[in-house]
Amino acid sequence: MMQRFRTCLQRLQSLKPRLLRGIAAAAATTAALMLAPTAFAAGQFPTRPIEFWIPFPPGGPTDASLRILLAAASKELGQQVIPVNKPGAGATLAASVMAQSAAPDGHVIAMVAANIFRMPHLQKTPYDPVKDFTYIMGLTNYRYGIVVRADAKWKTLEEFLAYAKANPRKVNYGAVGIASSGHIAMEKLGKAAGAEMTFVPYKGGAEELTALMGGELDAVLDPGWGQYVTTGKLRPLAIVGESRFPRFKDVPTLKELGYDVTASSQVGIVGPKGMDPKVVKVLHDAFKKATQEPAYQKSLEVIDLEQVYLSSEEYTKFAAEQYERERRTVQQLNIKLN
């Protein structure tokens, strides 16, 4: 009996190394199975429709152009990219809420423009534009101009400014959002010309242009009005940029008229901070290809948007630099929110 017990013990001891190796192999297999769904999901991004938050109301020129882009990007990504309009807070609400609430998995992204970099210098914001976003791609640059109704009494910028100077605060002008690029540019122009005008903020371009054509405003300084000029409803007085518009080559720039004032706003795509670089690349590549869609290219021409591509790396660098430029602008103009 004792001999039989010793024989069994020896056999168990001889099996121990193989048993341990088997346990280790089983553990490794289990770990791999546990990790497999995560790896598969990352490799198959996107796994569901993507929400694209737009900081303007529906129906405006930027909204219309973006919807064409999103449709083209949906084809590239194999999932629908859904436009979600979130206007407010000077066109910063969409990105601000996204930064605070969305998971960094790439399924919620947003459009931003210049105000996202300017607003933190004007008031306390729940986001830091340098730290709280993942910069995916730079898309376009707004082209700005000053427009009035086609039947307005002013045929030239000088006539407009002369009237504004002789009638302080009687000229009402609109732009999208307090401290927007259009607002700042008109304030600069007013100071340079000695003309005091009344600013009326709007949530989106469609609203302000409707107000202008309806007689609620005397002028607008913003982009997106070209189609109304070609149909004879509006008259451009000056281009607020470095060069004339390709479609309106007879309209001079403010610089040509003696005013060193320009307006610019880079439009781009961002996500929450901490996004996986692989997911960022998938989004970047899909949207970059989507920008070549003929219908999207045509939409940019209609609203006079200039296509200015920035890679993820270039856009990240631009964001840090723009944040500092906006700080200097706010300090120089002593801009304050009421």
mmCIF file of C-alpha atoms in Angstrom:
data_model
loop_
_atom_site.group_PDB
_atom_site.id
_atom_site.type_symbol
_atom_site.label_atom_id
_atom_site.label_comp_id
_atom_site.label_asym_id
_atom_site.label_seq_id
_atom_site.Cartn_x
_atom_site.Cartn_y
_atom_site.Cartn_z
ATOM 1 C CA MET A 1 0.000 0.000 0.000
ATOM 2 C CA MET A 2 2.780 2.405 0.959
ATOM 3 C CA GLN A 3 4.628 1.652 -2.253
ATOM 4 C CA ARG A 4 1.507 2.335 -4.295
ATOM 5 C CA PHE A 5 1.079 5.747 -2.549
ATOM 6 C CA ARG A 6 4.691 6.706 -3.304
ATOM 7 C CA THR A 7 4.212 5.805 -6.961
ATOM 8 C CA CYS A 8 1.128 8.057 -7.244
ATOM 9 C CA LEU A 9 2.952 10.936 -5.567
ATOM 10 C CA GLN A 10 5.852 10.657 -8.005
ATOM 11 C CA ARG A 11 3.460 10.730 -10.960
ATOM 12 C CA LEU A 12 1.736 13.905 -9.642
ATOM 13 C CA GLN A 13 5.101 15.614 -9.154
ATOM 14 C CA SER A 14 6.139 14.685 -12.687
ATOM 15 C CA LEU A 15 2.900 16.215 -14.005
ATOM 16 C CA LYS A 16 3.304 19.501 -12.057
ATOM 17 C CA PRO A 17 5.428 21.412 -14.611
ATOM 18 C CA ARG A 18 3.085 20.451 -17.431
ATOM 19 C CA LEU A 19 0.066 21.358 -15.294
ATOM 20 C CA LEU A 20 1.492 24.811 -14.521
ATOM 21 C CA ARG A 21 2.271 25.406 -18.171
ATOM 22 C CA GLY A 22 -1.301 24.428 -19.035
ATOM 23 C CA ILE A 23 -2.723 26.785 -16.438
ATOM 24 C CA ALA A 24 -0.535 29.605 -17.764
ATOM 25 C CA ALA A 25 -1.617 28.921 -21.330
ATOM 26 C CA ALA A 26 -5.262 28.872 -20.307
ATOM 27 C CA ALA A 27 -4.835 32.182 -18.479
ATOM 28 C CA ALA A 28 -3.195 33.760 -21.521
ATOM 29 C CA THR A 29 -6.008 32.523 -23.760
ATOM 30 C CA THR A 30 -8.625 33.927 -21.382
ATOM 31 C CA ALA A 31 -6.862 37.312 -21.286
ATOM 32 C CA ALA A 32 -6.699 37.414 -25.065
ATOM 33 C CA LEU A 33 -10.396 36.646 -25.320
ATOM 34 C CA MET A 34 -11.187 39.404 -22.823
ATOM 35 C CA LEU A 35 -9.155 41.946 -24.804
ATOM 36 C CA ALA A 36 -10.350 40.835 -28.212
ATOM 37 C CA PRO A 37 -13.640 42.827 -28.302
ATOM 38 C CA THR A 38 -11.834 46.087 -27.426
ATOM 39 C CA ALA A 39 -9.155 45.568 -30.059
ATOM 40 C CA PHE A 40 -11.765 44.602 -32.630
ATOM 41 C CA ALA A 41 -13.874 47.664 -31.840
ATOM 42 C CA ALA A 42 -10.891 49.997 -32.211
ATOM 43 C CA GLY A 43 -9.955 48.361 -35.483
ATOM 44 C CA GLN A 44 -13.501 48.682 -36.821
ATOM 45 C CA PHE A 45 -14.143 52.342 -35.872
ATOM 46 C CA PRO A 46 -16.728 53.698 -36.250
ATOM 47 C CA THR A 47 -19.022 51.114 -34.712
ATOM 48 C CA ARG A 48 -22.150 53.297 -34.795
ATOM 49 C CA PRO A 49 -23.362 56.598 -36.305
ATOM 50 C CA ILE A 50 -21.259 59.673 -35.537
ATOM 51 C CA GLU A 51 -22.784 62.896 -34.240
ATOM 52 C CA PHE A 52 -21.333 66.077 -35.728
ATOM 53 C CA TRP A 53 -22.269 69.091 -33.611
ATOM 54 C CA ILE A 54 -22.707 72.357 -35.529
ATOM 55 C CA PRO A 55 -22.557 75.648 -33.551
ATOM 56 C CA PHE A 56 -25.178 77.396 -35.736
ATOM 57 C CA PRO A 57 -28.935 77.029 -36.283
ATOM 58 C CA PRO A 58 -30.074 74.932 -39.262
ATOM 59 C CA GLY A 59 -30.569 76.639 -42.592
ATOM 60 C CA GLY A 60 -27.556 78.934 -42.629
ATOM 61 C CA PRO A 61 -24.841 78.871 -45.313
ATOM 62 C CA THR A 62 -22.266 77.069 -43.161
ATOM 63 C CA ASP A 63 -24.831 74.519 -41.993
ATOM 64 C CA ALA A 64 -25.875 73.783 -45.575
ATOM 65 C CA SER A 65 -22.293 73.303 -46.745
ATOM 66 C CA LEU A 66 -21.413 71.090 -43.790
ATOM 67 C CA ARG A 67 -24.385 68.805 -44.417
ATOM 68 C CA ILE A 68 -23.037 68.091 -47.892
ATOM 69 C CA LEU A 69 -19.621 67.339 -46.394
ATOM 70 C CA LEU A 70 -21.121 65.041 -43.753
ATOM 71 C CA ALA A 71 -22.997 63.060 -46.388
ATOM 72 C CA ALA A 72 -19.751 62.508 -48.296
ATOM 73 C CA ALA A 73 -17.884 61.573 -45.091
ATOM 74 C CA SER A 74 -20.615 59.055 -44.235
ATOM 75 C CA LYS A 75 -19.791 57.138 -47.418
ATOM 76 C CA GLU A 76 -16.114 57.042 -46.502
ATOM 77 C CA LEU A 77 -16.684 55.952 -42.910
ATOM 78 C CA GLY A 78 -19.382 53.376 -43.570
ATOM 79 C CA GLN A 79 -21.545 54.936 -40.877
ATOM 80 C CA GLN A 80 -23.903 57.889 -41.003
ATOM 81 C CA VAL A 81 -22.477 61.211 -39.784
ATOM 82 C CA ILE A 82 -25.475 62.998 -38.273
ATOM 83 C CA PRO A 83 -25.606 66.819 -38.086
ATOM 84 C CA VAL A 84 -26.710 68.086 -34.687
ATOM 85 C CA ASN A 85 -27.294 71.847 -34.412
ATOM 86 C CA LYS A 86 -26.261 73.368 -31.070
ATOM 87 C CA PRO A 87 -26.193 77.169 -31.489
ATOM 88 C CA GLY A 88 -25.397 79.591 -28.696
ATOM 89 C CA ALA A 89 -22.635 81.141 -26.597
ATOM 90 C CA GLY A 90 -21.169 82.998 -29.564
ATOM 91 C CA ALA A 91 -20.914 79.819 -31.655
ATOM 92 C CA THR A 92 -18.944 78.010 -28.924
ATOM 93 C CA LEU A 93 -21.726 76.032 -27.221
ATOM 94 C CA ALA A 94 -21.405 72.911 -29.382
ATOM 95 C CA ALA A 95 -17.701 72.348 -28.763
ATOM 96 C CA SER A 96 -17.952 73.448 -25.131
ATOM 97 C CA VAL A 97 -20.664 70.902 -24.267
ATOM 98 C CA MET A 98 -18.872 68.211 -26.270
ATOM 99 C CA ALA A 99 -15.631 68.776 -24.355
ATOM 100 C CA GLN A 100 -17.447 68.311 -21.046
ATOM 101 C CA SER A 101 -19.782 65.434 -21.872
ATOM 102 C CA ALA A 102 -18.703 63.346 -24.864
ATOM 103 C CA ALA A 103 -16.561 60.216 -24.626
ATOM 104 C CA PRO A 104 -13.262 60.481 -26.539
ATOM 105 C CA ASP A 105 -14.125 57.543 -28.788
ATOM 106 C CA GLY A 106 -14.691 59.603 -31.953
ATOM 107 C CA HIS A 107 -18.451 59.128 -32.126
ATOM 108 C CA VAL A 108 -19.152 62.744 -31.135
ATOM 109 C CA ILE A 109 -17.190 65.517 -32.850
ATOM 110 C CA ALA A 110 -17.831 69.197 -33.541
ATOM 111 C CA MET A 111 -17.103 72.161 -35.759
ATOM 112 C CA VAL A 112 -15.236 75.141 -34.314
ATOM 113 C CA ALA A 113 -14.310 78.593 -35.588
ATOM 114 C CA ALA A 114 -12.293 81.539 -34.237
ATOM 115 C CA ASN A 115 -14.584 82.291 -31.302
ATOM 116 C CA ILE A 116 -13.563 79.094 -29.547
ATOM 117 C CA PHE A 117 -10.105 80.617 -29.074
ATOM 118 C CA ARG A 118 -11.327 84.127 -28.232
ATOM 119 C CA MET A 119 -14.080 83.534 -25.684
ATOM 120 C CA PRO A 120 -11.803 82.311 -22.837
ATOM 121 C CA HIS A 121 -10.109 85.731 -22.892
ATOM 122 C CA LEU A 122 -13.462 87.451 -22.410
ATOM 123 C CA GLN A 123 -15.097 85.340 -19.719
ATOM 124 C CA LYS A 124 -14.684 82.204 -17.680
ATOM 125 C CA THR A 125 -15.342 79.186 -19.894
ATOM 126 C CA PRO A 126 -15.739 75.503 -18.973
ATOM 127 C CA TYR A 127 -13.100 74.544 -21.538
ATOM 128 C CA ASP A 128 -9.473 75.295 -22.371
ATOM 129 C CA PRO A 129 -9.130 75.405 -26.172
ATOM 130 C CA VAL A 130 -5.536 74.189 -26.044
ATOM 131 C CA LYS A 131 -5.990 71.332 -23.559
ATOM 132 C CA ASP A 132 -9.594 70.151 -23.877
ATOM 133 C CA PHE A 133 -9.893 69.323 -27.585
ATOM 134 C CA THR A 134 -8.380 66.870 -30.021
ATOM 135 C CA TYR A 135 -7.774 68.747 -33.276
ATOM 136 C CA ILE A 136 -8.737 66.524 -36.195
ATOM 137 C CA MET A 137 -8.574 68.688 -39.319
ATOM 138 C CA GLY A 138 -8.722 72.278 -40.538
ATOM 139 C CA LEU A 139 -11.348 72.720 -43.265
ATOM 140 C CA THR A 140 -11.939 76.247 -44.524
ATOM 141 C CA ASN A 141 -11.530 79.931 -43.871
ATOM 142 C CA TYR A 142 -14.435 82.374 -43.856
ATOM 143 C CA ARG A 143 -14.300 85.295 -46.275
ATOM 144 C CA TYR A 144 -15.830 88.392 -44.704
ATOM 145 C CA GLY A 145 -17.441 91.464 -46.222
ATOM 146 C CA ILE A 146 -19.686 94.405 -45.388
ATOM 147 C CA VAL A 147 -23.075 94.254 -47.104
ATOM 148 C CA VAL A 148 -26.213 96.411 -47.126
ATOM 149 C CA ARG A 149 -29.566 96.007 -48.850
ATOM 150 C CA ALA A 150 -29.557 96.593 -52.587
ATOM 151 C CA ASP A 151 -31.946 99.534 -52.130
ATOM 152 C CA ALA A 152 -29.906 101.157 -49.338
ATOM 153 C CA LYS A 153 -28.986 104.837 -49.670
ATOM 154 C CA TRP A 154 -25.269 104.037 -49.450
ATOM 155 C CA LYS A 155 -23.550 103.080 -52.696
ATOM 156 C CA THR A 156 -20.000 103.094 -51.284
ATOM 157 C CA LEU A 157 -18.288 102.398 -47.981
ATOM 158 C CA GLU A 158 -17.365 106.071 -47.586
ATOM 159 C CA GLU A 159 -21.009 107.095 -47.889
ATOM 160 C CA PHE A 160 -21.952 104.483 -45.297
ATOM 161 C CA LEU A 161 -19.258 105.583 -42.832
ATOM 162 C CA ALA A 162 -20.023 109.278 -43.374
ATOM 163 C CA TYR A 163 -23.664 108.652 -42.455
ATOM 164 C CA ALA A 164 -22.683 106.575 -39.409
ATOM 165 C CA LYS A 165 -20.294 109.296 -38.267
ATOM 166 C CA ALA A 166 -22.938 112.006 -38.639
ATOM 167 C CA ASN A 167 -25.579 109.876 -36.878
ATOM 168 C CA PRO A 168 -23.943 108.206 -33.838
ATOM 169 C CA ARG A 169 -25.411 104.802 -32.934
ATOM 170 C CA LYS A 170 -28.249 105.101 -35.458
ATOM 171 C CA VAL A 171 -26.690 102.540 -37.804
ATOM 172 C CA ASN A 172 -27.477 98.989 -36.658
ATOM 173 C CA TYR A 173 -25.180 96.250 -37.879
ATOM 174 C CA GLY A 174 -25.213 92.515 -37.278
ATOM 175 C CA ALA A 175 -22.689 89.725 -36.868
ATOM 176 C CA VAL A 176 -22.850 86.179 -35.526
ATOM 177 C CA GLY A 177 -22.185 86.375 -31.816
ATOM 178 C CA ILE A 178 -20.686 88.866 -29.388
ATOM 179 C CA ALA A 179 -16.930 89.169 -29.891
ATOM 180 C CA SER A 180 -17.166 87.259 -33.162
ATOM 181 C CA SER A 181 -14.715 88.051 -35.947
ATOM 182 C CA GLY A 182 -17.351 90.186 -37.671
ATOM 183 C CA HIS A 183 -18.136 92.111 -34.486
ATOM 184 C CA ILE A 184 -14.475 92.827 -33.783
ATOM 185 C CA ALA A 185 -13.747 93.880 -37.367
ATOM 186 C CA MET A 186 -16.655 96.372 -37.431
ATOM 187 C CA GLU A 187 -15.616 97.809 -34.083
ATOM 188 C CA LYS A 188 -12.094 98.297 -35.448
ATOM 189 C CA LEU A 189 -13.497 99.986 -38.546
ATOM 190 C CA GLY A 190 -15.751 102.242 -36.482
ATOM 191 C CA LYS A 191 -12.840 103.408 -34.353
ATOM 192 C CA ALA A 192 -10.648 104.027 -37.380
ATOM 193 C CA ALA A 193 -13.388 106.040 -39.119
ATOM 194 C CA GLY A 194 -14.654 107.822 -36.021
ATOM 195 C CA ALA A 195 -18.119 106.301 -36.481
ATOM 196 C CA GLU A 196 -20.120 104.872 -33.585
ATOM 197 C CA MET A 197 -22.561 102.125 -34.581
ATOM 198 C CA THR A 198 -24.901 99.801 -32.702
ATOM 199 C CA PHE A 199 -24.086 96.102 -32.702
ATOM 200 C CA VAL A 200 -26.843 93.452 -32.796
ATOM 201 C CA PRO A 201 -25.658 89.846 -32.231
ATOM 202 C CA TYR A 202 -27.254 86.846 -33.959
ATOM 203 C CA LYS A 203 -26.945 83.101 -33.474
ATOM 204 C CA GLY A 204 -26.393 82.313 -37.143
ATOM 205 C CA GLY A 205 -25.891 83.722 -40.619
ATOM 206 C CA ALA A 206 -29.370 82.845 -41.861
ATOM 207 C CA GLU A 207 -30.992 84.860 -39.080
ATOM 208 C CA GLU A 208 -28.868 87.963 -39.528
ATOM 209 C CA LEU A 209 -29.164 88.045 -43.324
ATOM 210 C CA THR A 210 -32.936 87.626 -43.046
ATOM 211 C CA ALA A 211 -32.961 90.533 -40.584
ATOM 212 C CA LEU A 212 -30.911 92.642 -42.976
ATOM 213 C CA MET A 213 -33.164 91.989 -45.947
ATOM 214 C CA GLY A 214 -36.224 92.567 -43.751
ATOM 215 C CA GLY A 215 -35.042 96.031 -42.689
ATOM 216 C CA GLU A 216 -34.171 95.215 -39.067
ATOM 217 C CA LEU A 217 -30.483 95.861 -39.747
ATOM 218 C CA ASP A 218 -28.657 98.451 -41.816
ATOM 219 C CA ALA A 219 -25.575 96.339 -42.495
ATOM 220 C CA VAL A 220 -23.917 92.989 -41.822
ATOM 221 C CA LEU A 221 -20.234 92.190 -41.507
ATOM 222 C CA ASP A 222 -19.928 88.433 -41.926
ATOM 223 C CA PRO A 223 -19.497 85.738 -44.587
ATOM 224 C CA GLY A 224 -22.143 83.837 -46.540
ATOM 225 C CA TRP A 225 -23.932 86.668 -48.361
ATOM 226 C CA GLY A 226 -22.690 86.098 -51.937
ATOM 227 C CA GLN A 227 -25.814 84.335 -53.209
ATOM 228 C CA TYR A 228 -27.938 87.316 -52.152
ATOM 229 C CA VAL A 229 -25.674 89.711 -54.022
ATOM 230 C CA THR A 230 -25.924 87.700 -57.235
ATOM 231 C CA THR A 231 -29.730 87.670 -56.950
ATOM 232 C CA GLY A 232 -29.818 91.442 -56.483
ATOM 233 C CA LYS A 233 -30.983 91.546 -52.860
ATOM 234 C CA LEU A 234 -27.777 92.813 -51.227
ATOM 235 C CA ARG A 235 -24.946 95.150 -52.153
ATOM 236 C CA PRO A 236 -21.339 94.619 -50.966
ATOM 237 C CA LEU A 237 -19.496 97.752 -49.854
ATOM 238 C CA ALA A 238 -16.102 96.262 -48.987
ATOM 239 C CA ILE A 239 -14.247 92.992 -48.529
ATOM 240 C CA VAL A 240 -12.825 92.526 -45.036
ATOM 241 C CA GLY A 241 -9.844 90.361 -45.957
ATOM 242 C CA GLU A 242 -6.387 90.396 -47.470
ATOM 243 C CA SER A 243 -7.647 90.091 -51.030
ATOM 244 C CA ARG A 244 -10.769 90.539 -53.147
ATOM 245 C CA PHE A 245 -13.279 87.734 -53.641
ATOM 246 C CA PRO A 246 -12.880 85.739 -56.859
ATOM 247 C CA ARG A 247 -16.606 86.203 -57.586
ATOM 248 C CA PHE A 248 -16.687 89.922 -56.722
ATOM 249 C CA LYS A 249 -13.458 91.267 -58.118
ATOM 250 C CA ASP A 250 -14.874 94.791 -58.435
ATOM 251 C CA VAL A 251 -15.449 95.099 -54.667
ATOM 252 C CA PRO A 252 -12.404 96.620 -52.922
ATOM 253 C CA THR A 253 -10.911 95.495 -49.636
ATOM 254 C CA LEU A 254 -10.890 97.713 -46.559
ATOM 255 C CA LYS A 255 -7.118 97.966 -46.871
ATOM 256 C CA GLU A 256 -7.467 99.306 -50.402
ATOM 257 C CA LEU A 257 -9.866 101.917 -49.027
ATOM 258 C CA GLY A 258 -7.373 103.005 -46.381
ATOM 259 C CA TYR A 259 -8.489 100.961 -43.359
ATOM 260 C CA ASP A 260 -6.077 98.379 -41.981
ATOM 261 C CA VAL A 261 -8.819 95.996 -40.884
ATOM 262 C CA THR A 262 -9.267 92.321 -41.774
ATOM 263 C CA ALA A 263 -11.369 89.456 -40.462
ATOM 264 C CA SER A 264 -10.544 85.769 -40.589
ATOM 265 C CA SER A 265 -11.900 82.613 -39.009
ATOM 266 C CA GLN A 266 -10.488 79.146 -39.549
ATOM 267 C CA VAL A 267 -13.173 76.444 -39.520
ATOM 268 C CA GLY A 268 -12.204 72.970 -38.394
ATOM 269 C CA ILE A 269 -13.201 69.682 -36.794
ATOM 270 C CA VAL A 270 -12.422 68.782 -33.179
ATOM 271 C CA GLY A 271 -13.196 65.998 -30.754
ATOM 272 C CA PRO A 272 -12.896 65.655 -26.969
ATOM 273 C CA LYS A 273 -9.404 65.473 -25.510
ATOM 274 C CA GLY A 274 -7.712 62.084 -25.238
ATOM 275 C CA MET A 275 -8.828 60.557 -28.523
ATOM 276 C CA ASP A 276 -6.928 57.554 -29.859
ATOM 277 C CA PRO A 277 -4.576 58.747 -32.654
ATOM 278 C CA LYS A 278 -5.766 55.824 -34.803
ATOM 279 C CA VAL A 279 -9.362 57.021 -34.523
ATOM 280 C CA VAL A 280 -8.254 60.580 -35.278
ATOM 281 C CA LYS A 281 -6.543 59.334 -38.445
ATOM 282 C CA VAL A 282 -9.655 57.473 -39.593
ATOM 283 C CA LEU A 283 -11.738 60.622 -39.169
ATOM 284 C CA HIS A 284 -9.098 62.868 -40.730
ATOM 285 C CA ASP A 285 -8.673 60.666 -43.781
ATOM 286 C CA ALA A 286 -12.412 60.287 -44.324
ATOM 287 C CA PHE A 287 -13.125 64.005 -44.068
ATOM 288 C CA LYS A 288 -10.143 64.953 -46.191
ATOM 289 C CA LYS A 289 -11.397 62.695 -48.955
ATOM 290 C CA ALA A 290 -14.937 64.017 -48.494
ATOM 291 C CA THR A 291 -13.729 67.587 -49.135
ATOM 292 C CA GLN A 292 -13.032 66.561 -52.737
ATOM 293 C CA GLU A 293 -16.710 65.823 -53.339
ATOM 294 C CA PRO A 294 -17.815 68.070 -56.260
ATOM 295 C CA ALA A 295 -21.051 69.047 -54.511
ATOM 296 C CA TYR A 296 -19.118 70.201 -51.454
ATOM 297 C CA GLN A 297 -16.635 72.137 -53.582
ATOM 298 C CA LYS A 298 -19.566 73.858 -55.280
ATOM 299 C CA SER A 299 -21.137 74.726 -51.927
ATOM 300 C CA LEU A 300 -17.940 76.509 -50.892
ATOM 301 C CA GLU A 301 -18.090 78.619 -54.041
ATOM 302 C CA VAL A 302 -21.709 79.543 -53.400
ATOM 303 C CA ILE A 303 -20.975 80.923 -49.914
ATOM 304 C CA ASP A 304 -17.447 82.134 -50.758
ATOM 305 C CA LEU A 305 -15.637 79.913 -48.287
ATOM 306 C CA GLU A 306 -11.940 79.409 -48.939
ATOM 307 C CA GLN A 307 -10.731 75.840 -48.552
ATOM 308 C CA VAL A 308 -7.703 75.882 -46.236
ATOM 309 C CA TYR A 309 -6.615 72.377 -45.268
ATOM 310 C CA LEU A 310 -4.723 71.738 -42.030
ATOM 311 C CA SER A 311 -3.591 68.278 -40.945
ATOM 312 C CA SER A 312 -4.197 67.127 -37.364
ATOM 313 C CA GLU A 313 -0.683 68.165 -36.391
ATOM 314 C CA GLU A 314 -0.916 71.519 -38.195
ATOM 315 C CA TYR A 315 -4.317 72.248 -36.700
ATOM 316 C CA THR A 316 -3.085 71.481 -33.177
ATOM 317 C CA LYS A 317 -0.197 73.922 -33.647
ATOM 318 C CA PHE A 318 -2.520 76.521 -35.178
ATOM 319 C CA ALA A 319 -4.870 76.273 -32.170
ATOM 320 C CA ALA A 320 -2.130 77.125 -29.669
ATOM 321 C CA GLU A 321 -0.934 80.047 -31.787
ATOM 322 C CA GLN A 322 -4.448 81.360 -32.454
ATOM 323 C CA TYR A 323 -5.274 81.263 -28.752
ATOM 324 C CA GLU A 324 -2.382 83.663 -28.098
ATOM 325 C CA ARG A 325 -3.285 85.902 -31.045
ATOM 326 C CA GLU A 326 -6.827 86.248 -29.759
ATOM 327 C CA ARG A 327 -5.552 87.153 -26.294
ATOM 328 C CA ARG A 328 -3.536 90.025 -27.769
ATOM 329 C CA THR A 329 -6.499 91.209 -29.877
ATOM 330 C CA VAL A 330 -8.850 91.287 -26.884
ATOM 331 C CA GLN A 331 -6.306 93.230 -24.840
ATOM 332 C CA GLN A 332 -5.577 95.732 -27.619
ATOM 333 C CA LEU A 333 -9.248 96.473 -28.289
ATOM 334 C CA ASN A 334 -10.228 96.309 -24.607
ATOM 335 C CA ILE A 335 -13.233 94.182 -25.574
ATOM 336 C CA LYS A 336 -15.621 93.311 -22.775
ATOM 337 C CA LEU A 337 -18.832 91.294 -22.702
ATOM 338 C CA ASN A 338 -21.864 93.167 -21.407
#
